[in-house]
Amino acid sequence: MPGLDPVARLPEHLLANARLLRRLATLVEEHSEELAQIESHNVGKPISGARGEVGMVAQVLHYYAGAVDKHFGETIPVGGGVDMTFREPLGIVGLITPWNFPINIASWKIGPALACGNTVVIKPAELTPLSTMRLGELALEAGIPEGVLNVVVGKGLVVGQRLIEHQHVAKIGFTGSTEVGQLVMQGASKTIKRVTLELGGKSANVIFADADLEKAAAAAPYAVFDNAGQDCCARSRILVERSAYDRFAELLIEATRNLKVGDPEDDATEMGPLISAQHRATVASFVESEPIFRGDAPDGKGFWYPATIVEARPDDRVAREEVFGPVVALIPFEDEADAIRIANDSEYGLSGSIWTLDGARAFRVARAIESGVLSINSNSSVRPSTPFGGFKRSGFGRELGMHALEGYSEIKNVFYSTD
Ligand code: NDP
């Protein structure tokens, strides 16, 4: 067996990059309980959810450690020579992240940005900087050279704005509100920065009468009340075929009643408080009629808001705007065409679910709904290896999976004449 020819080896710089990302992923695993505790305190989210999120951070970083040498160019048939493409790093990328899943969303951007050979300046939300700051320390511990992954805290209007305007920042990767997303686009236009935007959502959970109603109802509360509804993928509109509406509503109320709301430090807690008093007031403003169900919530310290189910028409405010809190709108529909029409009657298009035992219908509806991420008989939205992102005003560009690498690299075309 001959030894490995030096020219057949993997390039050293790619190996080094992959090793550093892998070490960071391993350090996240080793510090997972510490990071989960920080995140739970940071956001006020249940510790069980924070543990799951930190677990995903490690998986995402492992995934991109493995992606470093698998993102490459192609050759294209042309006359008179050989044409080839290369994937070049962008340079310095600015990342602006929100308060709802701080370390998780940070990893979705840092992983592909570093895998492509960029340097990063990340600005976490002012309300929740702690977990990202700790990730920055672990990056140094992993051996990532100083200056490659920079965490800069401060207000969006100051630090975020500076990143958007700075002439040496090549790209902004942003997750947050549609309004700030618009500002990012406007600001980026001055220096023709690349931009990816992950914005809001008003996702539909579509339940057909032939679905496994018990299963769909048992899963529905977690798809909207998880993270106290502060989730861009929240299925905050549940569309139910009229013939199954009353039965589903009963099952949904029963399942929501079982939701464990309380102290985020308790392992059994499934829903904690909201992020701020101001945000709670915004959430409350969406409940304009008497709900068909309002859950319990502690009255002590914390910005508590109970899980709330309201019946709505498609043009009600609660059915059109992103609540970003534990309020779900239940809406009946008549048939498949009506379900698709209501689901698409939104300026957003991020996520959604379809529950039916008719496989052909499941695919017809999945293809017809204008949304970037759909699940059939499931409410999952994010996995390290599959693309995540929105249609319409939910943004553009994709995170996660190999698709995210497109947003952190530039294609260079080189022609070599053989004449
Ligand atoms: P924002 O869009 O205001 O904040 C997201 C990030 O952008 C934060 O880091 C913030 O910094 C920064 N930012 C704010 N203003 C600017 C600016 N002018 N220039 C550059 N960066 C800026 O979201 P909020 O946190 O205020 O939440 C408001 C609403 O947005 C929510 O109720 C929800 O509807 C939606 N949202 C959607 C999210 C999603 O996952 N798609 C996530 C979070 C919010 P800082 O906080 O430090 O000011």
Tab-separated table of C-alpha atoms and ligand atoms in Angstrom:
chain	number	residue	atom	x	y	z
A	1	MET	CA	0.000	0.000	0.000
A	2	PRO	CA	1.735	3.231	-1.107
A	3	GLY	CA	1.895	6.236	1.258
A	4	LEU	CA	-0.343	9.217	0.553
A	5	ASP	CA	1.143	11.332	-2.232
A	6	PRO	CA	1.659	14.910	-0.898
A	7	VAL	CA	-0.380	16.385	-3.760
A	8	ALA	CA	-3.251	14.031	-2.955
A	9	ARG	CA	-3.641	15.415	0.564
A	10	LEU	CA	-6.351	17.785	1.695
A	11	PRO	CA	-5.137	21.399	1.671
A	12	GLU	CA	-3.648	22.330	5.043
A	13	HIS	CA	-5.633	25.585	5.401
A	14	LEU	CA	-8.927	23.726	4.966
A	15	LEU	CA	-7.898	21.046	7.435
A	16	ALA	CA	-6.939	23.742	9.952
A	17	ASN	CA	-10.281	25.509	9.503
A	18	ALA	CA	-12.215	22.253	9.921
A	19	ARG	CA	-10.188	21.287	13.007
A	20	LEU	CA	-10.862	24.638	14.706
A	21	LEU	CA	-14.598	24.462	14.046
A	22	ARG	CA	-14.646	20.857	15.283
A	23	ARG	CA	-12.810	21.903	18.466
A	24	LEU	CA	-15.310	24.691	19.044
A	25	ALA	CA	-18.188	22.206	18.559
A	26	THR	CA	-16.575	19.854	21.083
A	27	LEU	CA	-16.050	22.683	23.580
A	28	VAL	CA	-19.725	23.620	23.235
A	29	GLU	CA	-20.602	19.998	24.050
A	30	GLU	CA	-18.265	20.003	27.048
A	31	HIS	CA	-19.752	23.297	28.308
A	32	SER	CA	-23.315	22.461	27.302
A	33	GLU	CA	-24.844	22.660	30.792
A	34	GLU	CA	-23.077	25.955	31.546
A	35	LEU	CA	-24.205	27.428	28.199
A	36	ALA	CA	-27.779	26.202	28.723
A	37	GLN	CA	-27.884	27.828	32.174
A	38	ILE	CA	-26.547	31.098	30.715
A	39	GLU	CA	-29.133	30.977	27.907
A	40	SER	CA	-31.991	30.195	30.278
A	41	HIS	CA	-31.075	33.216	32.442
A	42	ASN	CA	-30.326	35.335	29.385
A	43	VAL	CA	-33.783	34.941	27.824
A	44	GLY	CA	-35.864	33.623	30.745
A	45	LYS	CA	-36.543	30.469	28.754
A	46	PRO	CA	-37.120	26.997	30.247
A	47	ILE	CA	-33.890	25.150	30.922
A	48	SER	CA	-35.111	22.086	28.978
A	49	GLY	CA	-35.495	24.212	25.825
A	50	ALA	CA	-32.145	25.913	26.394
A	51	ARG	CA	-30.442	22.486	26.666
A	52	GLY	CA	-31.961	21.431	23.347
A	53	GLU	CA	-30.821	24.663	21.696
A	54	VAL	CA	-27.242	24.342	22.938
A	55	GLY	CA	-27.267	20.738	21.696
A	56	MET	CA	-28.182	22.057	18.272
A	57	VAL	CA	-25.352	24.627	18.393
A	58	ALA	CA	-22.819	21.810	18.791
A	59	GLN	CA	-24.413	19.840	15.947
A	60	VAL	CA	-24.419	22.875	13.663
A	61	LEU	CA	-20.721	23.546	14.332
A	62	HIS	CA	-19.858	19.862	13.759
A	63	TYR	CA	-21.819	19.978	10.515
A	64	TYR	CA	-19.904	23.005	9.209
A	65	ALA	CA	-16.568	21.555	10.371
A	66	GLY	CA	-17.395	18.703	7.983
A	67	ALA	CA	-18.537	21.086	5.240
A	68	VAL	CA	-15.277	23.045	4.944
A	69	ASP	CA	-13.791	20.875	2.158
A	70	LYS	CA	-17.096	19.908	0.544
A	71	HIS	CA	-18.076	23.291	-0.819
A	72	PHE	CA	-16.281	23.674	-4.084
A	73	GLY	CA	-16.533	24.965	-7.629
A	74	GLU	CA	-17.378	23.234	-10.890
A	75	THR	CA	-16.143	22.989	-14.443
A	76	ILE	CA	-18.342	24.247	-17.248
A	77	PRO	CA	-18.108	23.104	-20.879
A	78	VAL	CA	-16.987	26.065	-23.067
A	79	GLY	CA	-15.188	26.471	-26.391
A	80	GLY	CA	-11.400	27.037	-26.575
A	81	GLY	CA	-10.408	26.041	-23.075
A	82	VAL	CA	-11.420	25.012	-19.608
A	83	ASP	CA	-13.823	27.032	-17.497
A	84	MET	CA	-13.934	26.597	-13.765
A	85	THR	CA	-15.500	28.244	-10.748
A	86	PHE	CA	-14.068	28.839	-7.295
A	87	ARG	CA	-15.787	29.649	-4.010
A	88	GLU	CA	-14.054	32.609	-2.438
A	89	PRO	CA	-14.682	34.000	1.052
A	90	LEU	CA	-16.421	37.376	1.245
A	91	GLY	CA	-14.016	38.847	3.818
A	92	ILE	CA	-15.515	40.437	6.921
A	93	VAL	CA	-19.133	39.537	7.589
A	94	GLY	CA	-21.368	41.349	10.089
A	95	LEU	CA	-23.953	39.230	11.913
A	96	ILE	CA	-26.885	40.791	13.769
A	97	THR	CA	-28.913	38.395	15.893
A	98	PRO	CA	-32.149	38.559	17.927
A	99	TRP	CA	-33.072	37.839	21.538
A	100	ASN	CA	-35.358	34.835	21.079
A	101	PHE	CA	-32.773	32.088	20.284
A	102	PRO	CA	-29.502	33.976	20.766
A	103	ILE	CA	-26.789	31.305	20.731
A	104	ASN	CA	-28.665	29.016	18.373
A	105	ILE	CA	-29.166	31.628	15.672
A	106	ALA	CA	-25.595	32.845	16.203
A	107	SER	CA	-24.298	29.352	15.351
A	108	TRP	CA	-26.418	29.155	12.189
A	109	LYS	CA	-24.484	32.164	10.891
A	110	ILE	CA	-21.044	31.709	12.481
A	111	GLY	CA	-20.766	28.070	11.300
A	112	PRO	CA	-21.080	28.684	7.549
A	113	ALA	CA	-19.309	32.059	7.724
A	114	LEU	CA	-16.179	30.516	9.287
A	115	ALA	CA	-16.412	27.356	7.159
A	116	CYS	CA	-16.129	29.570	4.056
A	117	GLY	CA	-13.006	31.291	5.437
A	118	ASN	CA	-14.522	34.634	6.433
A	119	THR	CA	-13.901	36.638	9.570
A	120	VAL	CA	-16.926	37.545	11.670
A	121	VAL	CA	-18.164	40.476	13.734
A	122	ILE	CA	-21.327	39.447	15.565
A	123	LYS	CA	-23.673	41.770	17.420
A	124	PRO	CA	-26.117	39.943	19.683
A	125	ALA	CA	-29.348	41.637	20.810
A	126	GLU	CA	-28.793	44.058	23.658
A	127	LEU	CA	-31.278	42.200	25.866
A	128	THR	CA	-29.490	38.850	25.523
A	129	PRO	CA	-25.739	39.125	24.838
A	130	LEU	CA	-24.400	36.644	27.430
A	131	SER	CA	-24.451	33.315	25.578
A	132	THR	CA	-22.856	34.756	22.436
A	133	MET	CA	-20.137	36.400	24.538
A	134	ARG	CA	-19.375	33.025	26.125
A	135	LEU	CA	-19.291	31.390	22.682
A	136	GLY	CA	-16.690	34.014	21.666
A	137	GLU	CA	-14.532	33.011	24.651
A	138	LEU	CA	-14.847	29.324	23.759
A	139	ALA	CA	-13.791	30.133	20.185
A	140	LEU	CA	-10.525	31.569	21.527
A	141	GLU	CA	-10.099	28.520	23.750
A	142	ALA	CA	-10.613	26.332	20.674
A	143	GLY	CA	-7.650	28.067	19.050
A	144	ILE	CA	-9.571	30.246	16.596
A	145	PRO	CA	-7.155	33.176	16.235
A	146	GLU	CA	-8.034	36.452	17.922
A	147	GLY	CA	-9.836	38.738	15.493
A	148	VAL	CA	-11.516	35.946	13.509
A	149	LEU	CA	-14.688	35.719	15.601
A	150	ASN	CA	-15.443	39.067	17.257
A	151	VAL	CA	-18.420	39.625	19.543
A	152	VAL	CA	-19.374	43.303	19.829
A	153	VAL	CA	-22.226	44.184	22.173
A	154	GLY	CA	-24.352	47.304	22.109
A	155	LYS	CA	-27.511	48.784	20.684
A	156	GLY	CA	-28.722	47.952	17.199
A	157	LEU	CA	-29.014	51.612	16.375
A	158	VAL	CA	-25.332	52.135	17.197
A	159	VAL	CA	-23.332	48.908	16.738
A	160	GLY	CA	-25.695	47.287	14.226
A	161	GLN	CA	-25.888	50.460	12.194
A	162	ARG	CA	-22.086	50.785	12.145
A	163	LEU	CA	-21.754	47.257	10.762
A	164	ILE	CA	-24.348	47.978	8.104
A	165	GLU	CA	-22.614	51.175	7.022
A	166	HIS	CA	-18.997	50.098	7.350
A	167	GLN	CA	-17.258	49.979	3.992
A	168	HIS	CA	-15.075	46.985	4.941
A	169	VAL	CA	-17.985	44.767	5.965
A	170	ALA	CA	-18.909	42.679	2.914
A	171	LYS	CA	-22.152	41.141	4.129
A	172	ILE	CA	-24.806	41.395	6.814
A	173	GLY	CA	-26.475	38.208	8.031
A	174	PHE	CA	-29.548	39.409	9.939
A	175	THR	CA	-32.338	37.758	11.940
A	176	GLY	CA	-35.017	39.924	13.524
A	177	SER	CA	-38.047	41.994	12.674
A	178	THR	CA	-39.181	42.813	9.153
A	179	GLU	CA	-38.938	46.540	9.949
A	180	VAL	CA	-35.261	46.359	10.921
A	181	GLY	CA	-34.688	43.985	7.990
A	182	GLN	CA	-35.863	46.776	5.694
A	183	LEU	CA	-33.371	49.164	7.327
A	184	VAL	CA	-30.595	46.608	6.838
A	185	MET	CA	-31.414	46.368	3.123
A	186	GLN	CA	-31.558	50.135	2.726
A	187	GLY	CA	-28.297	50.701	4.590
A	188	ALA	CA	-26.523	47.868	2.800
A	189	SER	CA	-27.386	49.342	-0.572
A	190	LYS	CA	-24.915	52.208	-0.060
A	191	THR	CA	-21.928	49.850	-0.197
A	192	ILE	CA	-23.660	47.069	-2.215
A	193	LYS	CA	-23.276	44.702	0.716
A	194	ARG	CA	-24.568	41.186	0.458
A	195	VAL	CA	-27.522	40.606	2.761
A	196	THR	CA	-29.436	37.619	4.061
A	197	LEU	CA	-32.569	38.271	6.048
A	198	GLU	CA	-34.462	35.908	8.328
A	199	LEU	CA	-37.512	37.893	9.383
A	200	GLY	CA	-40.934	37.346	10.831
A	201	GLY	CA	-43.576	34.751	10.127
A	202	LYS	CA	-47.282	34.016	10.433
A	203	SER	CA	-47.100	30.336	9.719
A	204	ALA	CA	-50.165	28.179	9.147
A	205	ASN	CA	-50.727	24.795	10.734
A	206	VAL	CA	-53.252	23.251	8.303
A	207	ILE	CA	-55.361	20.406	9.732
A	208	PHE	CA	-57.519	18.398	7.324
A	209	ALA	CA	-60.465	16.391	8.640
A	210	ASP	CA	-58.793	13.118	7.601
A	211	ALA	CA	-55.705	13.823	9.753
A	212	ASP	CA	-54.809	11.970	12.919
A	213	LEU	CA	-56.575	14.707	14.930
A	214	GLU	CA	-55.347	13.464	18.311
A	215	LYS	CA	-51.736	13.553	17.150
A	216	ALA	CA	-52.095	16.933	15.423
A	217	ALA	CA	-53.767	18.481	18.483
A	218	ALA	CA	-51.232	17.031	20.911
A	219	ALA	CA	-48.394	18.538	18.849
A	220	ALA	CA	-49.999	21.925	18.078
A	221	PRO	CA	-49.377	23.713	21.434
A	222	TYR	CA	-45.609	23.139	21.208
A	223	ALA	CA	-45.591	24.507	17.655
A	224	VAL	CA	-46.911	27.861	18.820
A	225	PHE	CA	-46.324	28.184	22.574
A	226	ASP	CA	-42.731	26.919	22.605
A	227	ASN	CA	-40.363	29.727	23.682
A	228	ALA	CA	-43.594	31.450	24.842
A	229	GLY	CA	-44.483	31.973	21.170
A	230	GLN	CA	-41.399	34.124	20.612
A	231	ASP	CA	-40.426	32.128	17.578
A	232	CYS	CA	-40.388	33.212	13.946
A	233	CYS	CA	-41.587	29.684	13.014
A	234	ALA	CA	-44.517	29.725	15.463
A	235	ARG	CA	-47.591	28.131	13.859
A	236	SER	CA	-49.713	31.007	15.127
A	237	ARG	CA	-52.561	30.330	12.702
A	238	ILE	CA	-54.239	26.937	12.998
A	239	LEU	CA	-56.476	26.333	9.977
A	240	VAL	CA	-58.934	23.481	10.529
A	241	GLU	CA	-61.306	21.882	8.011
A	242	ARG	CA	-64.786	22.873	9.132
A	243	SER	CA	-66.112	19.315	9.527
A	244	ALA	CA	-63.371	18.600	12.127
A	245	TYR	CA	-63.258	22.076	13.666
A	246	ASP	CA	-65.235	21.492	16.892
A	247	ARG	CA	-63.534	18.188	17.662
A	248	PHE	CA	-60.071	19.651	16.992
A	249	ALA	CA	-60.795	22.741	19.125
A	250	GLU	CA	-61.738	20.466	22.059
A	251	LEU	CA	-58.555	18.408	21.647
A	252	LEU	CA	-56.396	21.525	21.304
A	253	ILE	CA	-57.808	23.051	24.496
A	254	GLU	CA	-57.195	19.797	26.347
A	255	ALA	CA	-53.590	19.619	25.103
A	256	THR	CA	-52.910	23.287	25.905
A	257	ARG	CA	-54.298	22.839	29.417
A	258	ASN	CA	-51.507	20.298	29.997
A	259	LEU	CA	-48.749	22.772	29.082
A	260	LYS	CA	-46.456	23.255	32.078
A	261	VAL	CA	-45.999	26.996	32.592
A	262	GLY	CA	-43.710	28.203	35.361
A	263	ASP	CA	-40.192	28.638	36.683
A	264	PRO	CA	-37.680	28.388	33.793
A	265	GLU	CA	-35.209	26.684	36.143
A	266	ASP	CA	-37.572	23.746	36.711
A	267	ASP	CA	-36.708	20.814	34.403
A	268	ALA	CA	-40.416	20.112	33.815
A	269	THR	CA	-41.344	23.637	32.687
A	270	GLU	CA	-42.432	23.928	29.069
A	271	MET	CA	-43.285	27.627	28.860
A	272	GLY	CA	-41.675	30.558	30.678
A	273	PRO	CA	-42.314	34.306	30.698
A	274	LEU	CA	-41.976	36.805	27.846
A	275	ILE	CA	-38.817	38.808	27.237
A	276	SER	CA	-39.967	42.227	28.553
A	277	ALA	CA	-42.879	44.213	29.945
A	278	GLN	CA	-43.096	46.199	26.719
A	279	HIS	CA	-43.301	43.029	24.667
A	280	ARG	CA	-46.007	41.623	26.965
A	281	ALA	CA	-48.112	44.734	26.371
A	282	THR	CA	-47.748	44.254	22.602
A	283	VAL	CA	-48.771	40.590	22.868
A	284	ALA	CA	-51.802	41.461	25.029
A	285	SER	CA	-52.983	44.020	22.457
A	286	PHE	CA	-53.690	41.186	19.991
A	287	VAL	CA	-56.404	39.619	22.150
A	288	GLU	CA	-59.363	41.774	21.116
A	289	SER	CA	-62.192	39.277	21.796
A	290	GLU	CA	-62.905	36.730	24.536
A	291	PRO	CA	-60.566	33.740	23.965
A	292	ILE	CA	-61.988	30.200	23.832
A	293	PHE	CA	-59.148	29.222	26.159
A	294	ARG	CA	-56.779	31.083	28.461
A	295	GLY	CA	-54.260	29.040	30.456
A	296	ASP	CA	-52.735	29.673	33.846
A	297	ALA	CA	-49.609	31.725	34.398
A	298	PRO	CA	-47.803	32.726	37.591
A	299	ASP	CA	-48.526	36.289	38.791
A	300	GLY	CA	-45.178	36.856	40.490
A	301	LYS	CA	-41.959	38.273	39.139
A	302	GLY	CA	-41.555	37.858	35.368
A	303	PHE	CA	-43.390	39.047	32.264
A	304	TRP	CA	-45.957	36.252	32.269
A	305	TYR	CA	-48.630	35.806	29.644
A	306	PRO	CA	-50.911	32.745	29.532
A	307	ALA	CA	-51.281	30.410	26.564
A	308	THR	CA	-54.308	31.815	24.734
A	309	ILE	CA	-56.515	30.399	21.958
A	310	VAL	CA	-58.788	32.754	20.030
A	311	GLU	CA	-61.217	32.067	17.201
A	312	ALA	CA	-60.498	34.379	14.300
A	313	ARG	CA	-61.343	35.317	10.748
A	314	PRO	CA	-58.495	35.441	8.212
A	315	ASP	CA	-58.612	39.248	8.096
A	316	ASP	CA	-58.458	39.804	11.881
A	317	ARG	CA	-55.275	41.470	13.135
A	318	VAL	CA	-54.402	38.417	15.276
A	319	ALA	CA	-54.529	36.293	12.107
A	320	ARG	CA	-52.400	38.641	9.998
A	321	GLU	CA	-49.649	40.148	12.148
A	322	GLU	CA	-46.843	38.375	13.958
A	323	VAL	CA	-47.831	38.217	17.658
A	324	PHE	CA	-44.526	36.740	18.859
A	325	GLY	CA	-46.242	35.547	22.010
A	326	PRO	CA	-48.426	32.650	23.225
A	327	VAL	CA	-51.573	33.553	21.306
A	328	VAL	CA	-52.926	31.328	18.548
A	329	ALA	CA	-55.703	32.071	16.039
A	330	LEU	CA	-58.018	29.169	15.190
A	331	ILE	CA	-59.590	29.561	11.722
A	332	PRO	CA	-61.973	27.180	9.906
A	333	PHE	CA	-61.657	26.384	6.177
A	334	GLU	CA	-64.011	24.675	3.709
A	335	ASP	CA	-61.824	22.583	1.401
A	336	GLU	CA	-58.289	22.160	0.039
A	337	ALA	CA	-58.441	25.240	-2.201
A	338	ASP	CA	-59.762	27.352	0.683
A	339	ALA	CA	-56.980	26.108	2.987
A	340	ILE	CA	-54.316	27.064	0.437
A	341	ARG	CA	-55.934	30.470	-0.160
A	342	ILE	CA	-56.034	31.327	3.562
A	343	ALA	CA	-52.532	29.960	4.224
A	344	ASN	CA	-51.143	32.130	1.412
A	345	ASP	CA	-53.146	35.211	2.391
A	346	SER	CA	-50.201	36.589	4.359
A	347	GLU	CA	-47.285	38.865	3.650
A	348	TYR	CA	-45.075	36.282	5.372
A	349	GLY	CA	-43.956	32.842	4.184
A	350	LEU	CA	-41.525	31.235	6.589
A	351	SER	CA	-42.796	27.952	7.897
A	352	GLY	CA	-45.897	25.777	8.259
A	353	SER	CA	-47.405	22.320	8.648
A	354	ILE	CA	-49.920	20.126	6.851
A	355	TRP	CA	-51.738	17.344	8.672
A	356	THR	CA	-53.566	14.767	6.519
A	357	LEU	CA	-53.431	11.011	5.907
A	358	ASP	CA	-53.911	11.589	2.156
A	359	GLY	CA	-50.350	11.549	0.822
A	360	ALA	CA	-51.167	13.044	-2.579
A	361	ARG	CA	-52.991	15.939	-0.984
A	362	ALA	CA	-50.127	16.497	1.451
A	363	PHE	CA	-47.726	17.045	-1.462
A	364	ARG	CA	-50.209	19.132	-3.503
A	365	VAL	CA	-50.709	21.477	-0.562
A	366	ALA	CA	-47.011	21.562	0.352
A	367	ARG	CA	-46.162	22.653	-3.200
A	368	ALA	CA	-48.947	25.260	-3.240
A	369	ILE	CA	-48.148	26.988	0.067
A	370	GLU	CA	-45.806	29.959	-0.383
A	371	SER	CA	-43.399	29.188	2.415
A	372	GLY	CA	-39.736	28.242	2.750
A	373	VAL	CA	-40.035	25.402	5.293
A	374	LEU	CA	-42.968	22.981	5.520
A	375	SER	CA	-43.593	19.782	7.461
A	376	ILE	CA	-46.163	17.080	6.768
A	377	ASN	CA	-47.698	15.430	9.848
A	378	SER	CA	-45.009	17.143	11.913
A	379	ASN	CA	-44.199	20.654	13.118
A	380	SER	CA	-40.430	20.560	12.787
A	381	SER	CA	-38.729	23.473	11.026
A	382	VAL	CA	-35.007	23.422	11.673
A	383	ARG	CA	-32.312	20.795	11.312
A	384	PRO	CA	-28.544	21.368	10.980
A	385	SER	CA	-28.501	19.789	7.514
A	386	THR	CA	-31.597	21.226	5.786
A	387	PRO	CA	-32.152	24.727	4.357
A	388	PHE	CA	-34.098	27.212	6.447
A	389	GLY	CA	-35.456	30.566	5.300
A	390	GLY	CA	-38.441	32.433	4.020
A	391	PHE	CA	-40.534	33.410	1.029
A	392	LYS	CA	-42.066	36.883	0.664
A	393	ARG	CA	-41.517	39.283	3.598
A	394	SER	CA	-40.085	36.531	5.754
A	395	GLY	CA	-36.788	37.326	4.081
A	396	PHE	CA	-34.367	35.739	1.642
A	397	GLY	CA	-31.253	33.614	1.643
A	398	ARG	CA	-31.036	30.258	3.384
A	399	GLU	CA	-29.445	29.241	6.665
A	400	LEU	CA	-28.360	25.746	7.710
A	401	GLY	CA	-27.423	22.863	5.443
A	402	MET	CA	-25.009	23.236	2.536
A	403	HIS	CA	-27.270	26.000	1.166
A	404	ALA	CA	-26.062	28.428	3.846
A	405	LEU	CA	-22.562	28.308	2.368
A	406	GLU	CA	-23.864	30.077	-0.750
A	407	GLY	CA	-24.580	33.144	1.361
A	408	TYR	CA	-21.070	33.348	2.801
A	409	SER	CA	-19.004	32.911	-0.362
A	410	GLU	CA	-18.602	34.543	-3.737
A	411	ILE	CA	-18.378	32.595	-7.005
A	412	LYS	CA	-15.323	33.360	-9.109
A	413	ASN	CA	-15.215	32.171	-12.717
A	414	VAL	CA	-11.817	31.452	-14.317
A	415	PHE	CA	-11.286	30.574	-17.982
A	416	TYR	CA	-8.048	28.843	-19.069
A	417	SER	CA	-7.388	28.967	-22.799
A	418	THR	CA	-6.099	25.748	-24.356
A	419	ASP	CA	-5.623	27.299	-27.802
B	1	NDP	P1	-35.273	43.770	16.092
B	1	NDP	O1	-35.417	43.475	14.642
B	1	NDP	O2	-35.437	45.168	16.555
B	1	NDP	O3	-33.839	43.280	16.632
B	1	NDP	C1	-33.071	42.248	16.041
B	1	NDP	C2	-31.609	42.640	16.058
B	1	NDP	O4	-31.424	43.810	15.260
B	1	NDP	C3	-31.081	43.006	17.444
B	1	NDP	O5	-29.733	42.599	17.553
B	1	NDP	C4	-31.176	44.504	17.450
B	1	NDP	O6	-30.286	45.108	18.339
B	1	NDP	C5	-30.791	44.832	16.019
B	1	NDP	N1	-31.255	46.135	15.559
B	1	NDP	C6	-32.333	46.851	15.985
B	1	NDP	N2	-32.411	48.016	15.320
B	1	NDP	C7	-31.360	48.054	14.468
B	1	NDP	C8	-30.904	49.001	13.513
B	1	NDP	N3	-31.546	50.145	13.293
B	1	NDP	N4	-29.788	48.712	12.830
B	1	NDP	C9	-29.126	47.563	13.039
B	1	NDP	N5	-29.502	46.625	13.914
B	1	NDP	C10	-30.618	46.857	14.623
B	1	NDP	O7	-36.256	42.844	16.836
B	1	NDP	P2	-36.793	43.036	18.332
B	1	NDP	O8	-35.798	42.338	19.126
B	1	NDP	O9	-37.076	44.419	18.758
B	1	NDP	O10	-38.200	42.334	18.205
B	1	NDP	C11	-39.295	43.019	17.615
B	1	NDP	C12	-40.141	42.080	16.840
B	1	NDP	O11	-39.361	41.511	15.795
B	1	NDP	C13	-40.634	40.876	17.600
B	1	NDP	O12	-41.741	41.169	18.351
B	1	NDP	C14	-40.876	39.918	16.476
B	1	NDP	O13	-42.101	40.194	15.876
B	1	NDP	C15	-39.761	40.208	15.520
B	1	NDP	N6	-38.607	39.317	15.692
B	1	NDP	C16	-38.420	38.317	14.830
B	1	NDP	C17	-37.399	37.431	15.010
B	1	NDP	C18	-37.172	36.312	14.103
B	1	NDP	O14	-36.636	35.302	14.532
B	1	NDP	N7	-37.518	36.402	12.846
B	1	NDP	C19	-36.473	37.534	16.123
B	1	NDP	C20	-36.708	38.678	16.971
B	1	NDP	C21	-37.740	39.520	16.731
B	1	NDP	P3	-30.726	45.555	19.826
B	1	NDP	O15	-31.735	44.594	20.293
B	1	NDP	O16	-29.456	45.481	20.567
B	1	NDP	O17	-31.235	46.939	19.673
